[in-house]
Amino acid sequence: MASRPLLAALAFAGFFCCVFPYDRPPARPSRFVPLSERLTSTSPQQVHISLVGNDKMRISWITEDNTPTTVRYGTSPGEYDFSVNGSTSFYHYMMYQSGALHDAVIGPLKPNTVYYYRCGSNSDPELSFKTAPAQFPVHFAIAGDLGQTDWTTSTLAHIAKSNYDVLLLPGDLSYADTEQQLWDSFGRLVEPLASQRPWMVTQGNHEVEEIPVLHSHPFTAYNARWIMPFEESGSDSNLYYSFEVSGVHVIMLGSYTDFGASSAQYNWLKVDLGKVDRKRTPWLVVLVHAPWYNSNTAHQGEYESVDMKDAMEKLLYGAHVDVVFAGHVHAYERFTRVYKEKANNCGPVYINIGDGGNREGLAKEYIDPQPKISAFREASFGHGELQVVNGTHALWSWHRNDDDEPVQADSTWLRSLVSDPSCKV
Ligand SMILES: *[C@@H]1O[C@H](CO)[C@@H](O)[C@H](O)[C@H]1NC(C)=O
Ligand SMILES: *[C@@H]1O[C@H](CO)[C@@H](O)[C@H](O)[C@H]1NC(C)=O
Ligand SMILES: [Fe+2]
């Protein structure tokens, strides 16, 4: 058994591969998902849905050629009692011209109910989704830094089997990285899941896609393709918003837009936290891309992590946030409840879940020794599940993609801070 300083020295010298106990799986390349041969230039494709208010759903889809933006839906297959027209938009990115981006908000919808819907003509396939329950229990699937590799496919297959109600994605979706056709490919890859359950996302650095002179607008594709319910939560930007589902208030923050004390995001966050009613939503959860706590050597000291934490940590602590999920670092790590670097029973649990499976591969090197506040860390691809059982208990679990098989590698019960009298929520 080598001594700890020797291990650290070897790691420092770049020999980490040789002393690390597992042989971590290598990265897999992005795979382009073509348009299915059954579909034509007027067929709806890349269908995904997202929550709007407490009883509506946004249906988003794309057609190569422009078609009417109409969604017909109902609670029995093939019978559509309701019809809604939405809006259509397009965007340019250098030489790329998008298809028609359709977006329609349907509802009011009943909780915990299967709806059947069609966003095209009768010859296009009928789809269905299930709404979340009005109250717990509710089951979230969580995966960041997804990309579109065979590891992503593996992660998605495991999530599909998890019987989740809502997916939460803390940034870095397609890894299109300016190649716009890869956004279309990503849309087709995730459609089987994202058309059946709401996918609620926030942005990561791979969504910025700003190129000096050539394309000077950030988030063009992301904001056009992944419209989130920001207006409904009083936000002026698709890059940060909140929503409530089944007794949980979820806040999506933006690591790549202003977050300082005089920013619109900061002020919106203060107002939004002020609106949280822990009797209605005992659980308060935050997602952000760049982690505020991280003992991996990847992404240490970055502005979006360090400065955002400096600016906003006190707000989250003061509001008694239960959990903060982040991505960015391609590995899994769970911290204890923390505030200002120290274990604190009334601070949020920080969980980094940037291990969805993107083409960049895993972040395998850790700071040694493991900080006391870091409860579990492992560089493997996988996904997380948060099962909120009731107002006081939630079961968190992390599932590693072990040779493509899902293996539960970490699990812990979380108690909501409202149920801890010493935190005076
Ligand atoms: C939707 O648009 C179509 C065609 O423009 C129109 O015939 C229909 O009445 C509209 N439906 C609703 C619900 O507004
Ligand atoms: C909440 O769920 C936990 C875990 O199943 C259980 O032990 C506890 O009694 C429940 N609390 C209430 C109020 O039902
Ligand atoms: Fe990232």
CSV table of C-alpha atoms and ligand atoms in Angstrom, one decimal:
chain,number,residue,atom,x,y,z
A,1,MET,CA,0.0,0.0,0.0
A,2,ALA,CA,1.6,3.3,-1.1
A,3,SER,CA,1.6,6.2,1.3
A,4,ARG,CA,-0.8,9.1,0.7
A,5,PRO,CA,1.9,11.6,-0.2
A,6,LEU,CA,3.3,9.2,-2.7
A,7,LEU,CA,-0.1,8.7,-4.3
A,8,ALA,CA,-0.6,12.4,-4.4
A,9,ALA,CA,2.8,12.8,-6.0
A,10,LEU,CA,2.1,10.1,-8.6
A,11,ALA,CA,-1.3,11.8,-9.4
A,12,PHE,CA,0.4,15.1,-9.7
A,13,ALA,CA,2.9,13.7,-12.1
A,14,GLY,CA,0.0,12.5,-14.3
A,15,PHE,CA,0.3,8.8,-13.5
A,16,PHE,CA,-3.2,8.7,-12.1
A,17,CYS,CA,-4.3,6.0,-14.4
A,18,CYS,CA,-1.9,3.5,-12.9
A,19,VAL,CA,-2.8,3.8,-9.3
A,20,PHE,CA,-6.6,4.4,-9.6
A,21,PRO,CA,-8.5,1.3,-8.6
A,22,TYR,CA,-10.8,1.1,-11.6
A,23,ASP,CA,-10.2,1.3,-15.3
A,24,ARG,CA,-12.6,4.1,-16.2
A,25,PRO,CA,-14.5,3.7,-19.5
A,26,PRO,CA,-13.2,5.8,-22.3
A,27,ALA,CA,-15.2,8.6,-24.0
A,28,ARG,CA,-17.5,7.7,-26.9
A,29,PRO,CA,-17.9,9.9,-29.9
A,30,SER,CA,-21.1,11.9,-30.8
A,31,ARG,CA,-23.5,10.0,-33.0
A,32,PHE,CA,-25.7,11.8,-35.5
A,33,VAL,CA,-29.3,10.7,-35.3
A,34,PRO,CA,-30.8,11.1,-38.8
A,35,LEU,CA,-34.5,11.8,-39.6
A,36,SER,CA,-36.4,8.5,-39.5
A,37,GLU,CA,-37.2,7.3,-43.0
A,38,ARG,CA,-40.9,7.2,-42.1
A,39,LEU,CA,-40.9,10.9,-41.7
A,40,THR,CA,-41.1,13.7,-44.3
A,41,SER,CA,-40.2,17.4,-44.4
A,42,THR,CA,-43.6,18.2,-42.9
A,43,SER,CA,-43.6,15.6,-40.1
A,44,PRO,CA,-43.3,16.8,-36.5
A,45,GLN,CA,-39.9,15.8,-35.2
A,46,GLN,CA,-37.8,16.5,-32.0
A,47,VAL,CA,-41.0,16.7,-29.9
A,48,HIS,CA,-40.4,17.7,-26.3
A,49,ILE,CA,-42.7,19.0,-23.5
A,50,SER,CA,-42.2,21.2,-20.5
A,51,LEU,CA,-44.2,22.4,-17.5
A,52,VAL,CA,-46.0,25.8,-17.7
A,53,GLY,CA,-47.6,27.0,-14.5
A,54,ASN,CA,-49.3,24.4,-12.3
A,55,ASP,CA,-51.6,22.8,-14.9
A,56,LYS,CA,-50.3,23.5,-18.4
A,57,MET,CA,-47.7,21.9,-20.8
A,58,ARG,CA,-45.7,23.5,-23.6
A,59,ILE,CA,-45.4,21.2,-26.6
A,60,SER,CA,-42.4,22.0,-28.8
A,61,TRP,CA,-41.5,20.4,-32.1
A,62,ILE,CA,-39.8,21.1,-35.4
A,63,THR,CA,-40.7,20.6,-39.0
A,64,GLU,CA,-38.3,21.0,-41.9
A,65,ASP,CA,-41.0,22.9,-44.0
A,66,ASN,CA,-43.4,25.2,-42.3
A,67,THR,CA,-46.7,23.7,-41.2
A,68,PRO,CA,-49.6,24.9,-38.9
A,69,THR,CA,-48.7,25.0,-35.2
A,70,THR,CA,-51.7,23.1,-33.9
A,71,VAL,CA,-51.8,20.5,-31.1
A,72,ARG,CA,-54.9,18.3,-30.7
A,73,TYR,CA,-55.2,16.4,-27.4
A,74,GLY,CA,-57.4,14.4,-25.1
A,75,THR,CA,-57.4,11.6,-22.5
A,76,SER,CA,-58.3,8.8,-24.9
A,77,PRO,CA,-56.2,7.5,-27.8
A,78,GLY,CA,-57.4,9.0,-31.1
A,79,GLU,CA,-60.0,11.2,-29.5
A,80,TYR,CA,-59.0,14.8,-29.3
A,81,ASP,CA,-61.5,17.0,-27.4
A,82,PHE,CA,-59.2,20.0,-27.4
A,83,SER,CA,-57.2,21.9,-30.0
A,84,VAL,CA,-54.7,24.7,-29.4
A,85,ASN,CA,-52.8,26.9,-31.9
A,86,GLY,CA,-49.4,28.2,-30.9
A,87,SER,CA,-46.6,30.1,-32.6
A,88,THR,CA,-43.8,29.4,-35.0
A,89,SER,CA,-40.3,30.8,-35.1
A,90,PHE,CA,-37.1,30.3,-37.1
A,91,TYR,CA,-33.5,31.2,-36.5
A,92,HIS,CA,-30.3,31.6,-38.5
A,93,TYR,CA,-26.8,30.6,-37.3
A,94,MET,CA,-24.1,31.5,-39.9
A,95,MET,CA,-25.1,29.4,-43.0
A,96,TYR,CA,-27.6,27.3,-41.1
A,97,GLN,CA,-31.3,28.0,-41.4
A,98,SER,CA,-33.5,26.2,-38.8
A,99,GLY,CA,-36.7,24.4,-39.7
A,100,ALA,CA,-40.0,25.8,-38.3
A,101,LEU,CA,-39.8,25.8,-34.5
A,102,HIS,CA,-43.4,25.2,-33.2
A,103,ASP,CA,-44.5,25.9,-29.7
A,104,ALA,CA,-48.0,25.6,-28.2
A,105,VAL,CA,-49.1,25.6,-24.6
A,106,ILE,CA,-52.0,23.3,-23.8
A,107,GLY,CA,-54.2,23.0,-20.7
A,108,PRO,CA,-55.6,23.2,-18.1
A,109,LEU,CA,-54.6,19.6,-17.6
A,110,LYS,CA,-55.5,17.2,-14.8
A,111,PRO,CA,-52.7,15.9,-12.6
A,112,ASN,CA,-51.4,12.4,-12.8
A,113,THR,CA,-53.2,11.8,-16.1
A,114,VAL,CA,-52.2,10.4,-19.5
A,115,TYR,CA,-52.9,12.6,-22.4
A,116,TYR,CA,-52.8,11.6,-26.1
A,117,TYR,CA,-51.7,14.2,-28.6
A,118,ARG,CA,-50.9,14.9,-32.1
A,119,CYS,CA,-48.9,17.9,-33.4
A,120,GLY,CA,-49.4,17.2,-37.0
A,121,SER,CA,-51.9,15.7,-39.4
A,122,ASN,CA,-53.7,12.4,-38.9
A,123,SER,CA,-50.9,10.6,-40.7
A,124,ASP,CA,-48.3,11.7,-38.1
A,125,PRO,CA,-47.9,9.5,-35.1
A,126,GLU,CA,-49.9,10.0,-32.0
A,127,LEU,CA,-47.9,10.7,-28.9
A,128,SER,CA,-48.7,10.6,-25.2
A,129,PHE,CA,-47.5,12.0,-21.9
A,130,LYS,CA,-48.3,11.7,-18.3
A,131,THR,CA,-48.8,14.8,-16.1
A,132,ALA,CA,-47.1,14.9,-12.7
A,133,PRO,CA,-49.1,14.2,-9.5
A,134,ALA,CA,-50.7,17.2,-7.7
A,135,GLN,CA,-48.7,16.3,-4.6
A,136,PHE,CA,-45.9,13.9,-3.6
A,137,PRO,CA,-44.8,11.3,-4.0
A,138,VAL,CA,-43.0,12.6,-7.1
A,139,HIS,CA,-40.1,11.2,-8.9
A,140,PHE,CA,-37.4,13.3,-10.6
A,141,ALA,CA,-34.7,12.0,-12.9
A,142,ILE,CA,-31.6,14.2,-13.1
A,143,ALA,CA,-28.7,14.1,-15.5
A,144,GLY,CA,-26.4,16.9,-16.7
A,145,ASP,CA,-23.9,17.2,-19.5
A,146,LEU,CA,-25.8,14.8,-21.6
A,147,GLY,CA,-24.5,15.1,-25.1
A,148,GLN,CA,-25.4,12.4,-27.7
A,149,THR,CA,-23.0,9.5,-27.5
A,150,ASP,CA,-23.5,5.8,-26.9
A,151,TRP,CA,-23.0,6.7,-23.2
A,152,THR,CA,-25.9,9.1,-23.5
A,153,THR,CA,-28.0,6.4,-25.0
A,154,SER,CA,-27.2,4.2,-22.1
A,155,THR,CA,-28.1,6.9,-19.6
A,156,LEU,CA,-31.4,7.6,-21.4
A,157,ALA,CA,-32.3,3.9,-21.4
A,158,HIS,CA,-31.8,3.8,-17.6
A,159,ILE,CA,-33.8,6.9,-17.1
A,160,ALA,CA,-36.6,5.6,-19.3
A,161,LYS,CA,-37.0,2.6,-17.0
A,162,SER,CA,-37.1,4.7,-13.9
A,163,ASN,CA,-40.7,5.6,-14.0
A,164,TYR,CA,-39.9,9.3,-13.4
A,165,ASP,CA,-42.4,12.2,-13.5
A,166,VAL,CA,-40.1,15.1,-14.5
A,167,LEU,CA,-36.6,15.3,-15.8
A,168,LEU,CA,-34.3,18.0,-14.5
A,169,LEU,CA,-31.2,18.9,-16.6
A,170,PRO,CA,-28.5,21.2,-15.1
A,171,GLY,CA,-27.0,22.3,-18.4
A,172,ASP,CA,-25.0,21.1,-21.4
A,173,LEU,CA,-27.5,19.5,-23.6
A,174,SER,CA,-26.5,18.7,-27.2
A,175,TYR,CA,-22.8,19.5,-27.4
A,176,ALA,CA,-23.6,20.8,-30.8
A,177,ASP,CA,-20.8,23.3,-30.3
A,178,THR,CA,-22.0,25.6,-33.2
A,179,GLU,CA,-22.7,22.7,-35.5
A,180,GLN,CA,-26.5,23.3,-35.7
A,181,GLN,CA,-27.4,20.0,-37.3
A,182,LEU,CA,-26.3,18.4,-34.0
A,183,TRP,CA,-29.1,20.3,-32.2
A,184,ASP,CA,-31.6,18.6,-34.6
A,185,SER,CA,-29.9,15.2,-33.9
A,186,PHE,CA,-30.1,15.8,-30.2
A,187,GLY,CA,-33.8,16.6,-30.5
A,188,ARG,CA,-34.4,13.4,-32.3
A,189,LEU,CA,-32.3,11.4,-29.8
A,190,VAL,CA,-34.2,12.6,-26.7
A,191,GLU,CA,-37.7,12.7,-28.3
A,192,PRO,CA,-38.8,9.3,-27.2
A,193,LEU,CA,-38.4,10.4,-23.5
A,194,ALA,CA,-38.9,14.1,-23.8
A,195,SER,CA,-42.2,13.8,-25.6
A,196,GLN,CA,-43.6,11.6,-22.8
A,197,ARG,CA,-42.5,13.5,-19.6
A,198,PRO,CA,-41.6,17.2,-19.1
A,199,TRP,CA,-38.0,18.0,-19.5
A,200,MET,CA,-37.0,21.1,-17.5
A,201,VAL,CA,-33.5,22.4,-18.4
A,202,THR,CA,-31.1,25.2,-17.7
A,203,GLN,CA,-28.1,26.2,-19.8
A,204,GLY,CA,-24.5,25.3,-19.6
A,205,ASN,CA,-21.4,26.6,-21.4
A,206,HIS,CA,-22.0,24.4,-24.4
A,207,GLU,CA,-25.3,26.4,-25.0
A,208,VAL,CA,-23.6,29.8,-25.4
A,209,GLU,CA,-22.4,29.2,-29.0
A,210,GLU,CA,-21.2,32.8,-29.5
A,211,ILE,CA,-18.5,33.3,-32.1
A,212,PRO,CA,-16.9,36.8,-32.3
A,213,VAL,CA,-17.8,38.6,-35.5
A,214,LEU,CA,-19.4,35.5,-37.1
A,215,HIS,CA,-22.3,35.0,-34.6
A,216,SER,CA,-22.3,37.6,-31.8
A,217,HIS,CA,-25.6,36.5,-30.1
A,218,PRO,CA,-25.3,34.0,-27.3
A,219,PHE,CA,-27.8,31.1,-26.7
A,220,THR,CA,-29.5,31.5,-30.2
A,221,ALA,CA,-30.2,27.8,-30.7
A,222,TYR,CA,-30.9,27.0,-27.0
A,223,ASN,CA,-33.4,29.9,-26.5
A,224,ALA,CA,-35.2,29.1,-29.7
A,225,ARG,CA,-35.4,25.3,-29.2
A,226,TRP,CA,-35.7,24.9,-25.4
A,227,ILE,CA,-38.3,27.6,-24.3
A,228,MET,CA,-38.8,27.3,-20.5
A,229,PRO,CA,-41.6,28.9,-18.5
A,230,PHE,CA,-39.6,32.0,-17.4
A,231,GLU,CA,-42.4,34.6,-17.9
A,232,GLU,CA,-44.7,32.6,-15.6
A,233,SER,CA,-42.2,32.9,-12.8
A,234,GLY,CA,-41.6,36.7,-13.3
A,235,SER,CA,-38.2,36.3,-15.0
A,236,ASP,CA,-37.2,38.3,-18.0
A,237,SER,CA,-34.9,35.7,-19.4
A,238,ASN,CA,-35.2,32.1,-20.6
A,239,LEU,CA,-31.8,31.6,-18.9
A,240,TYR,CA,-33.3,31.6,-15.3
A,241,TYR,CA,-36.8,30.7,-14.0
A,242,SER,CA,-38.6,28.7,-11.5
A,243,PHE,CA,-41.6,26.4,-11.4
A,244,GLU,CA,-43.6,24.3,-8.8
A,245,VAL,CA,-44.6,20.7,-9.2
A,246,SER,CA,-46.0,18.2,-6.7
A,247,GLY,CA,-45.0,20.1,-3.6
A,248,VAL,CA,-41.5,21.1,-4.8
A,249,HIS,CA,-40.3,24.6,-5.8
A,250,VAL,CA,-37.5,24.3,-8.4
A,251,ILE,CA,-35.3,27.2,-9.3
A,252,MET,CA,-33.2,27.0,-12.4
A,253,LEU,CA,-30.2,29.4,-12.4
A,254,GLY,CA,-28.0,30.6,-15.2
A,255,SER,CA,-24.3,30.3,-14.8
A,256,TYR,CA,-23.6,32.1,-18.1
A,257,THR,CA,-25.5,35.3,-17.7
A,258,ASP,CA,-25.0,38.0,-15.2
A,259,PHE,CA,-25.4,36.9,-11.5
A,260,GLY,CA,-23.8,39.7,-9.5
A,261,ALA,CA,-25.7,41.6,-6.8
A,262,SER,CA,-26.9,44.3,-9.2
A,263,SER,CA,-27.9,41.8,-12.0
A,264,ALA,CA,-31.5,41.1,-13.1
A,265,GLN,CA,-30.9,37.4,-12.3
A,266,TYR,CA,-29.9,38.2,-8.7
A,267,ASN,CA,-32.9,40.5,-8.2
A,268,TRP,CA,-35.3,38.0,-9.7
A,269,LEU,CA,-33.8,35.2,-7.5
A,270,LYS,CA,-34.4,37.3,-4.3
A,271,VAL,CA,-38.0,38.0,-5.4
A,272,ASP,CA,-38.6,34.3,-6.3
A,273,LEU,CA,-37.2,33.0,-3.0
A,274,GLY,CA,-39.5,35.5,-1.2
A,275,LYS,CA,-42.5,33.9,-3.0
A,276,VAL,CA,-41.8,30.4,-1.8
A,277,ASP,CA,-44.4,29.1,0.6
A,278,ARG,CA,-43.0,26.1,2.4
A,279,LYS,CA,-46.5,25.0,3.4
A,280,ARG,CA,-47.4,24.6,-0.3
A,281,THR,CA,-43.9,23.5,-1.4
A,282,PRO,CA,-42.0,22.0,1.6
A,283,TRP,CA,-39.1,21.2,-0.7
A,284,LEU,CA,-36.9,23.9,-2.3
A,285,VAL,CA,-34.4,22.7,-5.0
A,286,VAL,CA,-32.0,24.7,-7.1
A,287,LEU,CA,-30.2,23.7,-10.4
A,288,VAL,CA,-27.2,25.5,-11.8
A,289,HIS,CA,-24.6,24.4,-14.3
A,290,ALA,CA,-21.2,25.3,-12.8
A,291,PRO,CA,-20.8,23.7,-9.3
A,292,TRP,CA,-20.3,25.8,-6.3
A,293,TYR,CA,-18.7,22.9,-4.4
A,294,ASN,CA,-16.4,20.4,-6.2
A,295,SER,CA,-13.4,18.3,-5.2
A,296,ASN,CA,-12.6,17.1,-8.7
A,297,THR,CA,-9.6,18.7,-10.2
A,298,ALA,CA,-11.7,19.6,-13.3
A,299,HIS,CA,-13.1,23.2,-13.5
A,300,GLN,CA,-11.5,24.5,-10.3
A,301,GLY,CA,-11.4,28.2,-9.7
A,302,GLU,CA,-13.6,29.2,-12.7
A,303,TYR,CA,-15.4,32.5,-12.6
A,304,GLU,CA,-18.8,31.0,-13.1
A,305,SER,CA,-18.4,28.8,-10.1
A,306,VAL,CA,-16.4,30.9,-7.7
A,307,ASP,CA,-18.0,34.3,-8.4
A,308,MET,CA,-21.5,33.0,-8.6
A,309,LYS,CA,-21.2,31.2,-5.3
A,310,ASP,CA,-19.8,34.4,-3.7
A,311,ALA,CA,-22.7,36.3,-5.0
A,312,MET,CA,-25.6,34.0,-4.3
A,313,GLU,CA,-24.7,31.4,-1.7
A,314,LYS,CA,-26.0,33.6,1.2
A,315,LEU,CA,-29.3,34.0,-0.6
A,316,LEU,CA,-29.8,30.2,-1.0
A,317,TYR,CA,-28.7,29.6,2.6
A,318,GLY,CA,-31.0,32.3,4.0
A,319,ALA,CA,-33.9,30.8,2.1
A,320,HIS,CA,-33.2,27.2,3.4
A,321,VAL,CA,-32.7,25.6,0.0
A,322,ASP,CA,-32.7,21.8,0.5
A,323,VAL,CA,-30.5,20.7,-2.5
A,324,VAL,CA,-28.4,22.3,-5.2
A,325,PHE,CA,-27.8,20.2,-8.3
A,326,ALA,CA,-25.0,21.1,-10.7
A,327,GLY,CA,-23.3,19.7,-13.8
A,328,HIS,CA,-20.2,20.8,-15.7
A,329,VAL,CA,-17.7,18.4,-14.0
A,330,HIS,CA,-18.1,15.0,-15.7
A,331,ALA,CA,-18.3,12.9,-12.6
A,332,TYR,CA,-20.6,12.3,-9.7
A,333,GLU,CA,-20.1,13.9,-6.3
A,334,ARG,CA,-22.4,14.4,-3.3
A,335,PHE,CA,-21.6,16.8,-0.4
A,336,THR,CA,-23.0,17.0,3.1
A,337,ARG,CA,-25.1,20.0,4.0
A,338,VAL,CA,-22.7,22.9,3.6
A,339,TYR,CA,-22.4,26.7,4.0
A,340,LYS,CA,-19.3,28.7,3.4
A,341,GLU,CA,-17.1,25.6,3.0
A,342,LYS,CA,-18.1,24.1,6.3
A,343,ALA,CA,-20.6,21.4,7.2
A,344,ASN,CA,-23.8,23.1,8.3
A,345,ASN,CA,-27.0,21.3,9.1
A,346,CYS,CA,-29.1,24.1,7.7
A,347,GLY,CA,-27.3,24.5,4.4
A,348,PRO,CA,-28.1,22.9,1.1
A,349,VAL,CA,-26.9,19.4,0.1
A,350,TYR,CA,-24.7,20.0,-3.0
A,351,ILE,CA,-24.8,17.3,-5.7
A,352,ASN,CA,-22.8,17.3,-8.9
A,353,ILE,CA,-24.4,15.2,-11.6
A,354,GLY,CA,-22.5,16.2,-14.8
A,355,ASP,CA,-22.0,12.6,-15.8
A,356,GLY,CA,-24.8,12.1,-18.5
A,357,GLY,CA,-22.4,10.8,-21.1
A,358,ASN,CA,-21.1,13.5,-23.4
A,359,ARG,CA,-18.2,13.1,-25.9
A,360,GLU,CA,-15.6,14.8,-23.7
A,361,GLY,CA,-15.4,11.8,-21.4
A,362,LEU,CA,-15.0,11.6,-17.6
A,363,ALA,CA,-13.2,13.9,-15.2
A,364,LYS,CA,-11.2,11.3,-13.3
A,365,GLU,CA,-8.8,13.2,-11.1
A,366,TYR,CA,-9.7,14.3,-7.6
A,367,ILE,CA,-8.2,16.6,-5.0
A,368,ASP,CA,-6.6,14.5,-2.3
A,369,PRO,CA,-7.4,14.0,0.4
A,370,GLN,CA,-11.2,14.0,0.0
A,371,PRO,CA,-12.6,17.0,1.8
A,372,LYS,CA,-14.7,16.1,4.9
A,373,ILE,CA,-17.7,17.8,3.3
A,374,SER,CA,-17.5,15.5,0.3
A,375,ALA,CA,-19.6,12.4,1.2
A,376,PHE,CA,-19.3,10.4,-2.0
A,377,ARG,CA,-17.4,11.0,-5.3
A,378,GLU,CA,-16.9,8.8,-8.4
A,379,ALA,CA,-16.0,9.4,-12.0
A,380,SER,CA,-18.5,7.3,-13.9
A,381,PHE,CA,-21.3,8.0,-16.3
A,382,GLY,CA,-24.8,7.7,-14.9
A,383,HIS,CA,-27.9,9.5,-13.7
A,384,GLY,CA,-29.6,10.5,-10.4
A,385,GLU,CA,-33.1,10.0,-9.1
A,386,LEU,CA,-34.8,12.1,-6.4
A,387,GLN,CA,-37.9,10.4,-5.0
A,388,VAL,CA,-39.7,13.0,-2.9
A,389,VAL,CA,-41.8,10.7,-0.7
A,390,ASN,CA,-43.6,13.4,1.4
A,391,GLY,CA,-42.9,16.8,2.9
A,392,THR,CA,-40.1,15.6,5.1
A,393,HIS,CA,-38.4,12.7,3.3
A,394,ALA,CA,-36.8,12.2,-0.1
A,395,LEU,CA,-34.7,9.3,-1.3
A,396,TRP,CA,-31.7,10.3,-3.5
A,397,SER,CA,-29.9,7.7,-5.5
A,398,TRP,CA,-27.2,7.7,-8.1
A,399,HIS,CA,-27.0,5.0,-10.8
A,400,ARG,CA,-23.8,4.3,-12.6
A,401,ASN,CA,-23.7,3.0,-16.2
A,402,ASP,CA,-21.6,0.0,-15.5
A,403,ASP,CA,-20.8,-1.5,-18.9
A,404,ASP,CA,-24.1,0.0,-19.9
A,405,GLU,CA,-26.0,-1.7,-17.0
A,406,PRO,CA,-27.5,0.6,-14.4
A,407,VAL,CA,-26.0,-0.1,-11.0
A,408,GLN,CA,-27.1,1.9,-7.9
A,409,ALA,CA,-23.8,3.1,-6.5
A,410,ASP,CA,-24.9,5.8,-4.0
A,411,SER,CA,-28.1,6.4,-2.1
A,412,THR,CA,-29.2,8.4,0.9
A,413,TRP,CA,-32.3,9.7,2.6
A,414,LEU,CA,-32.7,13.5,2.6
A,415,ARG,CA,-34.7,15.3,5.3
A,416,SER,CA,-36.3,18.6,4.2
A,417,LEU,CA,-35.1,21.6,6.2
A,418,VAL,CA,-38.7,22.5,7.1
A,419,SER,CA,-38.7,19.3,9.2
A,420,ASP,CA,-35.6,20.4,11.2
A,421,PRO,CA,-36.8,22.7,14.0
A,422,SER,CA,-33.2,23.8,14.6
A,423,CYS,CA,-33.1,25.5,11.2
A,424,LYS,CA,-36.1,27.8,11.9
A,425,VAL,CA,-37.4,27.8,8.3
B,1,LIG,C1,-56.3,27.1,-35.4
B,1,LIG,O1,-55.9,27.6,-36.7
B,1,LIG,C2,-56.7,27.0,-37.7
B,1,LIG,C3,-56.1,27.3,-39.1
B,1,LIG,O2,-55.6,28.6,-39.1
B,1,LIG,C4,-58.2,27.4,-37.6
B,1,LIG,O3,-59.0,26.9,-38.6
B,1,LIG,C5,-58.6,27.0,-36.2
B,1,LIG,O4,-59.9,27.5,-35.9
B,1,LIG,C6,-57.7,27.5,-35.1
B,1,LIG,N1,-58.1,26.8,-33.8
B,1,LIG,C7,-58.2,27.5,-32.7
B,1,LIG,C8,-58.5,26.7,-31.5
B,1,LIG,O5,-58.0,28.7,-32.6
B,2,LIG,C1,-42.6,10.4,5.2
B,2,LIG,O1,-41.9,9.3,4.6
B,2,LIG,C2,-41.0,8.7,5.5
B,2,LIG,C3,-40.2,7.6,4.7
B,2,LIG,O2,-41.0,6.7,4.0
B,2,LIG,C4,-41.7,8.1,6.7
B,2,LIG,O3,-40.8,7.4,7.6
B,2,LIG,C5,-42.5,9.2,7.4
B,2,LIG,O4,-43.3,8.6,8.4
B,2,LIG,C6,-43.4,9.9,6.4
B,2,LIG,N1,-44.0,11.1,7.1
B,2,LIG,C7,-45.3,11.3,7.0
B,2,LIG,C8,-45.7,12.5,7.7
B,2,LIG,O5,-46.0,10.6,6.4
B,3,FE,FE,-20.1,22.5,-18.9
